[in-house]
Amino acid sequence: MQIPQQPRKGKTSFSPNIISPARILVIGFASIIFLGAFLLTLPVATVDGQGLPFVDALFTATSATCVTGLVVVDTGTTFTLFGQLTILAMIQVGGLGFMTFATLVTLLLGRKISLRQRILIQESMNQINLEGMVRLVKNVVLFTFIFETAGAILLALRWSFDYDWSHALYLGIFHAISSFNNAGFDILGGFKSMTGYVSDPVINIVIMLLVISGGIGFIVIAELVELRKRKKLSMHTKVVLTASAFLILIGAFVIFSIEYNNPKTMGPLSWTGKILSAFFQSVVARTEGMNSLPIGDLHQASLFFIIILMFIGASPGSTGGGIKTTTFMTLLGAVWAMIRGEGDVVFFRQRVDEDKVYKALTITMASVLLVISVTMILCITEKQSEFLTILFETTSAFGTVGLSMGLTPHLTMFGKILLSIVMFAGRVGPLTVAFALSWDRKKRRFRYSEGKIMIG
């Protein structure tokens, strides 16, 4: 029997969602992108004094704010110091979330954080509980400062052997911020990224540690820091650490095995270079777009495997994108539970709520449909490009990774706009964008009678 819903007096279905958290997050990120795009069109932003064309500026601003790293022009040679610092600012704000900065400014002004702001922080950081949001923001800022400062110093010390101190320090700061926020932008020039340092242990290890730290999520970092006091880790942290370690190891093994004798990638490298490059590409494939091996020269099997890693992405509450490691693990857990005839998804002797399983399935299906649809459209508009190249670029945009096979600089105007939308959806989240665009999300107060359907 259907129970009719009574409308609230003086309210319409339009008004409750006008300023919903999802809508505010979408508007906030979009505002940062358009502001950054405007700044990059200014003559002072580019070396040639012409400024970027608006579509290129919009693509670059979206890539920076959504911490992706896909570029249509070379960052190191196209932009002036003003342009590069503008990109760096967008990376920092986009990586941590504009609500984190808004809350920080509010705290610095000595004002109280309202309940509305706490809800927005909870939504932007993808947290379960509302409690401790202000403390979380303070920890996020503190952890970010510590990791980025340490990374900048170590990278600057290494680059001081190749450049003068001032330039080495600038390189260290830029790449530390870019790496920790999983952005993938570099200013070494020539679209070469870290290929010139493929066997350098300092560059590789420091960047990998920054990428991993930014990709596991701030809640996980906080729990690890407080482990002595807490004496135990939550199921979320255990799942994130397990999934991250597994994906890094299996990724390094697969890439090492396939590329070992490839004369264009690992073939000429020493054993140290082969191992470092395998782990480096495995780490950055899920979250960050720097590369130490030429991506276009990898075997197709390696490229397809990297596409899978990019689609999975980083962890919730982090600076990375993708469907997230916890979503991937929840789906694996659901498959395993079904095979064993069990009713619950269980990790570390704890049950995953059924709603989370549905959410994981919804996120994955929405993401698959988005990537497939955009890939099909780009196969029509980018006629000179191969299918695998287009799929790789689209998945990289969705996962906010930034790895490229070289297609992005040659995209049509339509292709640039479409991939900008994909990067935006990948950073904010497909469900958040859907919630922001929906006007009425009321839950039914009744259930339909059960029907029968054949599965499998």
PDB file of C-alpha atoms in Angstrom, residues 330 353-364 431:
ATOM      1  CA  THR A 330      34.036  -2.973  -1.022  1.00  0.00           C
ATOM      2  CA  ASP A 353      26.909  -1.367   6.093  1.00  0.00           C
ATOM      3  CA  GLU A 354      24.638  -2.364   3.205  1.00  0.00           C
ATOM      4  CA  ASP A 355      24.156   1.285   2.201  1.00  0.00           C
ATOM      5  CA  LYS A 356      27.923   1.596   1.678  1.00  0.00           C
ATOM      6  CA  VAL A 357      27.878  -1.389  -0.667  1.00  0.00           C
ATOM      7  CA  TYR A 358      25.086   0.230  -2.710  1.00  0.00           C
ATOM      8  CA  LYS A 359      27.005   3.523  -2.741  1.00  0.00           C
ATOM      9  CA  ALA A 360      30.174   1.767  -3.929  1.00  0.00           C
ATOM     10  CA  LEU A 361      28.238   0.076  -6.732  1.00  0.00           C
ATOM     11  CA  THR A 362      26.544   3.351  -7.721  1.00  0.00           C
ATOM     12  CA  ILE A 363      29.832   5.282  -7.811  1.00  0.00           C
ATOM     13  CA  THR A 364      31.504   2.588  -9.898  1.00  0.00           C
ATOM     14  CA  LEU A 431      27.524  11.563  -7.120  1.00  0.00           C
TER      15      LEU A 431
END
